[in-house]
């Protein structure tokens, strides 16, 4: 199954570039909430890394599409806080 993820991703990219429907049933999560309610923190918690910009006011005001890949066996030297 893991071999299909890069293939599905490439297929979505190619079909999207051609203006075609790219609907592939993959697991999805939606995070909804008011300004500064912790949506970005929830996503970073799911990923296990700090990767979104920080600041005051509206900082991440845009839709995000995250593609997560299982890299079990890879040497993970990060501490989960962006290191």
CSV table of C-alpha atoms in Angstrom, one decimal:
chain,number,residue,atom,x,y,z
A,1,UNK,CA,0.0,0.0,0.0
A,2,UNK,CA,2.8,2.4,0.8
A,3,UNK,CA,4.1,2.1,-2.7
A,4,UNK,CA,0.8,3.6,-4.0
A,5,UNK,CA,1.2,6.9,-2.1
A,6,UNK,CA,3.8,8.5,-4.4
A,7,UNK,CA,2.0,7.2,-7.5
A,8,UNK,CA,-1.3,8.6,-6.3
A,9,UNK,CA,0.4,11.9,-5.5
A,10,UNK,CA,2.0,12.1,-9.0
A,11,UNK,CA,-1.3,11.2,-10.6
A,12,UNK,CA,-3.1,14.0,-8.7
A,13,UNK,CA,-0.4,16.5,-9.8
A,14,UNK,CA,-0.7,15.4,-13.5
A,15,UNK,CA,-4.5,15.4,-13.6
A,16,UNK,CA,-4.6,18.7,-11.8
A,17,UNK,CA,-2.3,20.3,-14.3
A,18,UNK,CA,-4.5,19.0,-17.1
A,19,UNK,CA,-7.6,20.4,-15.4
A,20,UNK,CA,-9.1,17.0,-14.7
A,21,UNK,CA,-10.8,15.7,-11.6
A,22,UNK,CA,-8.2,14.5,-9.1
A,23,UNK,CA,-10.6,12.9,-6.5
A,24,UNK,CA,-8.9,9.9,-5.0
A,25,UNK,CA,-10.3,8.5,-1.7
A,26,UNK,CA,-7.5,9.0,0.8
A,27,UNK,CA,-7.7,9.6,4.6
A,28,UNK,CA,-8.4,13.2,5.3
A,29,UNK,CA,-8.6,15.5,8.4
A,30,UNK,CA,-10.2,18.9,8.5
A,31,UNK,CA,-9.4,21.5,11.2
A,32,UNK,CA,-11.9,24.3,11.7
A,33,UNK,CA,-11.9,27.1,14.3
A,34,UNK,CA,-11.8,30.7,15.0
A,35,UNK,CA,-8.7,33.0,14.7
A,36,UNK,CA,-6.0,32.0,17.1
A,37,UNK,CA,-7.9,29.0,18.4
A,38,UNK,CA,-5.0,26.5,17.8
A,39,UNK,CA,-5.7,25.0,14.4
A,40,UNK,CA,-2.1,25.2,13.3
A,41,UNK,CA,-1.0,23.7,16.6
A,42,UNK,CA,-3.3,20.8,16.1
A,43,UNK,CA,-1.8,20.1,12.6
A,44,UNK,CA,1.7,20.4,14.0
A,45,UNK,CA,0.8,18.0,16.7
A,46,UNK,CA,-0.5,15.4,14.2
A,47,UNK,CA,2.7,15.8,12.2
A,48,UNK,CA,5.0,15.8,15.2
A,49,UNK,CA,7.0,18.8,14.0
A,50,UNK,CA,6.8,22.6,14.2
A,51,UNK,CA,6.6,23.7,10.5
A,52,UNK,CA,4.1,26.6,10.3
A,53,UNK,CA,5.0,30.3,10.6
A,54,UNK,CA,4.4,32.0,14.0
A,55,UNK,CA,3.5,35.6,14.6
A,56,UNK,CA,0.7,37.9,15.7
A,57,UNK,CA,-2.6,38.4,13.9
A,58,UNK,CA,-3.4,36.3,11.0
A,59,UNK,CA,-0.4,34.2,10.0
A,60,UNK,CA,-1.6,31.0,8.3
A,61,UNK,CA,-4.7,32.3,6.5
A,62,UNK,CA,-4.8,29.8,3.6
A,63,UNK,CA,-5.8,26.2,3.0
A,64,UNK,CA,-3.1,23.7,3.6
A,65,UNK,CA,-2.7,20.3,2.0
A,66,UNK,CA,-0.3,18.1,3.9
A,67,UNK,CA,1.0,14.8,2.5
A,68,UNK,CA,2.4,12.6,5.2
A,69,UNK,CA,4.7,9.7,4.4
A,70,UNK,CA,5.5,6.8,6.7
A,71,UNK,CA,9.3,6.8,7.1
A,72,UNK,CA,9.6,4.1,9.7
A,73,UNK,CA,13.1,2.9,9.9
A,74,UNK,CA,14.5,6.4,9.0
A,75,UNK,CA,16.8,8.0,11.5
A,76,UNK,CA,14.6,10.6,13.2
A,77,UNK,CA,16.9,13.1,14.9
A,78,UNK,CA,14.2,15.8,15.4
A,79,UNK,CA,12.7,16.6,18.7
A,80,UNK,CA,9.3,17.3,17.4
A,81,UNK,CA,9.7,21.1,17.8
A,82,UNK,CA,11.2,21.9,14.4
A,83,UNK,CA,14.8,20.9,15.2
